[in-house]
Coordinates of C-alpha atoms in Angstrom, one line a residue:
X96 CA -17.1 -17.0 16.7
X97 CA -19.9 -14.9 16.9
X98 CA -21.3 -13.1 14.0
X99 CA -22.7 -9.9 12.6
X100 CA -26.6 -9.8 11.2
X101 CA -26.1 -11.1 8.0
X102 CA -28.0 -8.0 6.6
X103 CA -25.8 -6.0 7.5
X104 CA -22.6 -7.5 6.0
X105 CA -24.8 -7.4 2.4
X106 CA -25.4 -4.1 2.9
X107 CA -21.7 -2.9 3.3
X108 CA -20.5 -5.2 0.8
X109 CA -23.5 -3.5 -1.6
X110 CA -22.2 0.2 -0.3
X111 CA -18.9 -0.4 -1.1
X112 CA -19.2 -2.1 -4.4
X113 CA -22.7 -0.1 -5.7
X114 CA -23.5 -2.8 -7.8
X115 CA -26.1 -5.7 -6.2
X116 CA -24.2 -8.0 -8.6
X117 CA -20.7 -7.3 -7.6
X118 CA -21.8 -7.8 -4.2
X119 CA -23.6 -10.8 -4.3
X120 CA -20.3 -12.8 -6.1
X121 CA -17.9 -11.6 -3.3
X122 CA -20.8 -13.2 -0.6
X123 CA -21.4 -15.9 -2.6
X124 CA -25.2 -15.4 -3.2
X125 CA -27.3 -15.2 -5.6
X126 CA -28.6 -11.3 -7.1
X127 CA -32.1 -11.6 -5.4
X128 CA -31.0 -12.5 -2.1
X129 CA -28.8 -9.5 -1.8
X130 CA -31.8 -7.5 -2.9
X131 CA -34.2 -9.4 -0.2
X132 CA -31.4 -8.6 2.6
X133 CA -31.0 -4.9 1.3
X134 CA -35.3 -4.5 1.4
X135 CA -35.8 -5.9 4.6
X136 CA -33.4 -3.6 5.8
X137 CA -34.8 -0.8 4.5
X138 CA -38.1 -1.8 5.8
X139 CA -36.3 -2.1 9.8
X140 CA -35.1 1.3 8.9
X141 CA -38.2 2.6 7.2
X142 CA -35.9 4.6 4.7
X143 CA -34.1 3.9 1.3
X144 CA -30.6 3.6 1.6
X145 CA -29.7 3.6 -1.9
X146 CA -30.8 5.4 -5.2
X147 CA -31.1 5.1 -8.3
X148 CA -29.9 7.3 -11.8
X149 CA -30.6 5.0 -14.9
X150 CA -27.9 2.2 -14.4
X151 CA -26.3 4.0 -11.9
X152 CA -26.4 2.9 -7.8
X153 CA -25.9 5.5 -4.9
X154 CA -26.0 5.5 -1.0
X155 CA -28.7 7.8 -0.2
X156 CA -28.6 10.4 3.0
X157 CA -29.6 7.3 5.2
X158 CA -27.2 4.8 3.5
X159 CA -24.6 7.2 4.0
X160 CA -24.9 7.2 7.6
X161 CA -26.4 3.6 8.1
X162 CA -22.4 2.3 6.7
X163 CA -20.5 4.8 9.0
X164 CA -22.5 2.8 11.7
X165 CA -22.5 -0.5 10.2
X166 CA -18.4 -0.1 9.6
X167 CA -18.0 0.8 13.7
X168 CA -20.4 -2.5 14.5
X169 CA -18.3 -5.2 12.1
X170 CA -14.8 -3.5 13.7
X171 CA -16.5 -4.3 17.3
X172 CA -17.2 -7.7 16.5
X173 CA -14.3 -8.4 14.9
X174 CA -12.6 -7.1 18.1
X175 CA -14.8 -9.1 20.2
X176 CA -14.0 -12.6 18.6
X177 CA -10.5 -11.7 18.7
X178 CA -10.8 -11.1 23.1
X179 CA -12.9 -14.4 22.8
X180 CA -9.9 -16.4 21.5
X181 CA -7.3 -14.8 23.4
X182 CA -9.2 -16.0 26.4
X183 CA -8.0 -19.3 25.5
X184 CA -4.4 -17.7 24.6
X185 CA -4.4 -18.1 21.2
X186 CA -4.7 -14.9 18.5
X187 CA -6.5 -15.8 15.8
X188 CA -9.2 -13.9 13.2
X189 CA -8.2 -12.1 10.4
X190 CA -5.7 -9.4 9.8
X191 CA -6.5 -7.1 6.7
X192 CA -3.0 -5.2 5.4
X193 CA -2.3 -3.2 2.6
X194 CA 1.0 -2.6 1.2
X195 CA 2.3 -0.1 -2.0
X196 CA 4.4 -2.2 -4.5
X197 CA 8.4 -1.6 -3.0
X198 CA 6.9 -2.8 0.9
X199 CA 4.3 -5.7 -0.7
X200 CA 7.0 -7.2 -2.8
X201 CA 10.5 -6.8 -1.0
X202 CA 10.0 -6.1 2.7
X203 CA 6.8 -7.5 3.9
X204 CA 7.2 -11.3 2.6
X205 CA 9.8 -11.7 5.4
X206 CA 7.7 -9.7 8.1
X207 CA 4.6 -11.9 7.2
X208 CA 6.3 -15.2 7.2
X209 CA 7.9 -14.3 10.9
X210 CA 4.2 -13.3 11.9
X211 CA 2.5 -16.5 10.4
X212 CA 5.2 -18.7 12.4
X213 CA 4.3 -16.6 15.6
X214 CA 0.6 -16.8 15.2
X215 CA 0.0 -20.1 13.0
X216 CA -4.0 -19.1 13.7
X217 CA -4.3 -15.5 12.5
X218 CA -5.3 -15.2 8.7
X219 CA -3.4 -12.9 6.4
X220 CA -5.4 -10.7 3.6
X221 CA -2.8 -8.6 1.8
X222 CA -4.1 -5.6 -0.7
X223 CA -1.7 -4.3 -2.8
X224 CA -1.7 -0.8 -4.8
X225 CA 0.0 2.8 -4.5
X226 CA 0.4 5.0 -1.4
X227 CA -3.2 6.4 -2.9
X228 CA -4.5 3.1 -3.4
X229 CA -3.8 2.0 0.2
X230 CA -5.4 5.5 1.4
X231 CA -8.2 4.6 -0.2
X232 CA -8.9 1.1 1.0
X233 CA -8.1 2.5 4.3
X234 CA -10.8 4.9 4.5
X235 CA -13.3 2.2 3.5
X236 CA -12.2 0.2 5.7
X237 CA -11.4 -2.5 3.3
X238 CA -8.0 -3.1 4.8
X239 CA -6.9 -2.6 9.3
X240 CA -3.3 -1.4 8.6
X241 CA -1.6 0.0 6.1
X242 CA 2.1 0.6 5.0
X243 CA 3.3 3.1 2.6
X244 CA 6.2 4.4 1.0
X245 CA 5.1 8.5 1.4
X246 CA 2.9 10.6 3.1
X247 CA 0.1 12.4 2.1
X248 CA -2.3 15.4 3.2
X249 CA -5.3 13.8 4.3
X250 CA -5.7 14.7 7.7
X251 CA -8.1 11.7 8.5
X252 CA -5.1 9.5 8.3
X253 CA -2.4 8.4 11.3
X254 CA 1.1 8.0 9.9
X255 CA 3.9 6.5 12.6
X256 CA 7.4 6.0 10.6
X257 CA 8.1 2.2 10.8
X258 CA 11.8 1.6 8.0
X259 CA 14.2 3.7 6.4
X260 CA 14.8 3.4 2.5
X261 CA 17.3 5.1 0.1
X262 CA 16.0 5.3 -3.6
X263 CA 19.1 5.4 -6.0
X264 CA 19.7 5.9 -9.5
X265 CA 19.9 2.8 -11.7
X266 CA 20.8 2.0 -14.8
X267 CA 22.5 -1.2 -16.5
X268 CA 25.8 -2.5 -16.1
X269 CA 28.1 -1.0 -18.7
X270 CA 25.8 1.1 -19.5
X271 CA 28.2 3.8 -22.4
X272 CA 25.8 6.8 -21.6
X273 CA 28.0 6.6 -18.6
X274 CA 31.7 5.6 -20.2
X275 CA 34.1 8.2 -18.1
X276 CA 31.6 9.2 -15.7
X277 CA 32.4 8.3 -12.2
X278 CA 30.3 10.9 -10.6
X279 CA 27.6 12.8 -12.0
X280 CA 27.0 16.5 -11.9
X281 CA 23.1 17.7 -11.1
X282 CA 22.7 18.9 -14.8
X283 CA 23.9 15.5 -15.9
X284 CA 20.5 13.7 -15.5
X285 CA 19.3 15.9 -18.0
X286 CA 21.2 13.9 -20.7
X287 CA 19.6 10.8 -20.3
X288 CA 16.6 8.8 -20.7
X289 CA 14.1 7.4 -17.8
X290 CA 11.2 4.8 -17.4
X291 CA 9.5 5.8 -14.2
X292 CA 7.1 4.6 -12.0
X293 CA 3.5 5.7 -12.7
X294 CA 1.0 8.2 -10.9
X295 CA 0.4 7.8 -7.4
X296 CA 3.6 6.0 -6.5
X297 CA 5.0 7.8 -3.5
X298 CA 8.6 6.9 -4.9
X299 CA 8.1 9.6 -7.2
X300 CA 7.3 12.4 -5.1
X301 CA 10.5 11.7 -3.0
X302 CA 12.5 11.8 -5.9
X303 CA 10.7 14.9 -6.7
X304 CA 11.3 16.8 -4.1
X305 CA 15.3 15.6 -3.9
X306 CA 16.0 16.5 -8.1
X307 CA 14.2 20.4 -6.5
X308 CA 17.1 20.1 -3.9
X309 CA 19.8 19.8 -6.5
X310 CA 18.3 22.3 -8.7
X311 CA 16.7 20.1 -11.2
X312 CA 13.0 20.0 -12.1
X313 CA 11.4 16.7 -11.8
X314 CA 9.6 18.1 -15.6
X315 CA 12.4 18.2 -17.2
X316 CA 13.7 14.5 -16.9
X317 CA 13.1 12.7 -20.7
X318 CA 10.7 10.4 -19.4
X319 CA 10.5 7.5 -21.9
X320 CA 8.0 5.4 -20.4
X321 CA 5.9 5.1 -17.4
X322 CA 5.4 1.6 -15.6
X323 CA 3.1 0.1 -13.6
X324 CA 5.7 -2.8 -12.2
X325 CA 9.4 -2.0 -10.1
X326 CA 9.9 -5.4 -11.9
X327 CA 8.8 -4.5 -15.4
X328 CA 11.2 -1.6 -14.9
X329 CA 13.9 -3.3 -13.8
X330 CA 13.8 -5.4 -17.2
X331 CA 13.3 -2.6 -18.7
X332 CA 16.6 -1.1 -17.6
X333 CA 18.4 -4.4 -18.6
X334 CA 17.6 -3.8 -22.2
X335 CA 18.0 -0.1 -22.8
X336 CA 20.6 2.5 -22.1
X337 CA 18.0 4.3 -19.9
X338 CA 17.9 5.1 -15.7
X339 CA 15.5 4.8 -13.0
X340 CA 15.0 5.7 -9.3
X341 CA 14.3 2.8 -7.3
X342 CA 14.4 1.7 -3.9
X343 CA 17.5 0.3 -2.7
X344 CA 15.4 -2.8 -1.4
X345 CA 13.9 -3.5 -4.9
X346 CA 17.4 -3.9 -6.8
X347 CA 19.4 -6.1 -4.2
X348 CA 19.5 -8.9 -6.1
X349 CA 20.1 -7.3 -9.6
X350 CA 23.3 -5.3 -7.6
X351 CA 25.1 -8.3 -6.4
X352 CA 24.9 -10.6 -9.9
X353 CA 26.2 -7.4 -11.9
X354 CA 22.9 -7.1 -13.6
X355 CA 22.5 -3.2 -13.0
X356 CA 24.4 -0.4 -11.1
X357 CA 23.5 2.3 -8.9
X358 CA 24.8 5.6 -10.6
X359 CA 26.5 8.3 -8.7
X360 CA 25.1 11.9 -8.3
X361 CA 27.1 15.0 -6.9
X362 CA 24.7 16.1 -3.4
X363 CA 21.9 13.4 -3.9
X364 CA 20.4 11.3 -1.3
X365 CA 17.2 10.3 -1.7
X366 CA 16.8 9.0 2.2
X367 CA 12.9 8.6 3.0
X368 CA 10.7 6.5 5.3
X369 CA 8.0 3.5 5.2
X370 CA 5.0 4.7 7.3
X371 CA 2.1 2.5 8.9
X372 CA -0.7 4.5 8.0
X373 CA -4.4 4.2 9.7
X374 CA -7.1 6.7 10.2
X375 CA -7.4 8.6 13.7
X376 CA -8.7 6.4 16.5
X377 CA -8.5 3.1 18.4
X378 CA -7.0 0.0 16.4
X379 CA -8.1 -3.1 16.5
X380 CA -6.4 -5.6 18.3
X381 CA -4.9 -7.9 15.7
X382 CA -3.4 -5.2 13.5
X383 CA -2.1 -3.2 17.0
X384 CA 0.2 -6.9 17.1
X385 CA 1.1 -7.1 14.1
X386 CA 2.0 -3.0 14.2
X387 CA 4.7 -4.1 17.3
X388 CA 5.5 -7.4 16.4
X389 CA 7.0 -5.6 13.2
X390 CA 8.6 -2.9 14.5
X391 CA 10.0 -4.7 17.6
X392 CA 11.6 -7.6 15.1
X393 CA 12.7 -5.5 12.5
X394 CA 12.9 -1.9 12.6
X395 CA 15.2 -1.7 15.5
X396 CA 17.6 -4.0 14.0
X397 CA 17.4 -1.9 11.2
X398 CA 18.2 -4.9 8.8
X399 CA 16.5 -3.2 6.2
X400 CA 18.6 0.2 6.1
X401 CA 20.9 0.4 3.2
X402 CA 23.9 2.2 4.6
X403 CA 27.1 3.4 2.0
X404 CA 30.3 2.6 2.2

């Protein structure tokens, strides 16, 4: 494998961190080396590129545009190691995904254990977060690929629809709040309580925009509690007499032992899709085969689409 100037690789992990500390644990160096690498590249380049504001660490002007750069250079040599193995027809390196919570802990476990058996040599780093985490890791090119449960209106990102997902309404099994309710009428949900998921998941912007459809206001729900976890939520619901919307995928299990129910509104569907999401340009090579090796073996099957009786 060939590598990138050391320097350089201290300076992005510096840039993206802002603290000299930070940076040098992740490398695995001591404090003063990462300043020695960060000063004899500011002598090659005869500029700072950071300041400083009391405590506080910032890219200057030159730092700025020294990472755009330095980001382009790493993605080349990672791009060049990967041709280098294929020339001996194995893929190897290392792929870099990020997933929001419903894909990272329902759908991709099966995806990444049919890639690892295809390509034995290719290491998995897996970020997890929100559709706005993910976006953000994206555009610092912490992660190659990302998959998300919404979209959003930054126009420096590439979104290409990969699954389709129902969110339902859940709530426990004999729940009374629903005794003699076999169907529920729009103005119904206002009646109850809800744990939700919190800011930033894109599960809550579908729902959103499906309650508008109906005629209900997403601010009007009695939202008891916001949660960080589908899981936390789900034990949540096991306890109390309240609801949640959750993907169809994240309940599976809890359906089919009688643990929870999925609860019945007159005109909802909450249909949506999972998106790969990337900025604008060429991809790398080892997240292009992972991006069709995941569509071909499991979005055309559709194995993952819930579908009603």
């Amino acid at each position: 494998m060939i590598h990138a100037d050391f320097k350089i690789l201290v300076f992005i992990t510096a840039a993206r961190h802002l603290n000299f500390t930070r940076a040098a644990k992740e490398l695995n160096i001591s404090q003063p080396a990462v300043s020695k690498n960060i000063h004899e590249l500011e002598v090659q380049a005869g500029r700072n590129l950071f300041e400083r504001n009391g405590h506080r660490l910032a890219l200057s002007e030159t730092g700025q545009m020294l990472l755009s750069h330095a980001l382009r250079l790493i993605s080349v040599y990672e791009e060049m190691n990967t041709q280098l193995e294929m020339l001996d027809g194995v893929l190897a390196g290392e792929l870099r995904l990020g997933a929001s919570t419903t894909l990272s802990n329902y759908i991709l476990p099966q995806i990444l254990t049919a890639f690892h058996l295809s390509y034995p040599k290719v290491g998995l780093k897996i970020s997890h977060g929100n559709s706005r985490d993910i976006e953000n890791l994206l555009s610092k090119k912490i992660i190659d690929l990302g998959i998300v449960e919404g979209l959003s209106d930054n126009l420096s990102m590439k979104y290409e629809t990969f699954l389709k997902d129902e969110v339902v309404l859940i709530t426990r099994k004999g729940n009374p709040k629903l005794m003699g309710r076999e169907i529920l009428s729009p103005q119904d949900l206002l009646d109850f309580e809800y744990v939700l998921r919190e800011q930033g998941s894109g599960t809550n912007d579908v729902v959103r925009e499906a309650l508008v459809a109906i005629g209900i206001d997403w601010q009007d729900l009695y939202v008891k509690v916001f949660l960080a976890s589908v899981e936390i939520i789900k034990s949540f619901l096991r306890e109390t007499d309240c609801f949640s919307f959750i993907s169809i995928h994240a309940v599976a299990n809890e359906l089919q032992n009688g643990e929870l129910e999925i609860v019945e509104v007159e005109n909802l569907r909450i249909d949506r899709d999972f998106y790969f999401m990337r900025p604008h340009g060429v991809m790398g090579y080892l997240p292009e085969t992972f991006r069709r090796f995941a569509l071909k073996r499991f979005s055309k099957d559709g194995i993952f689409y819930h579908q009603k009786e």
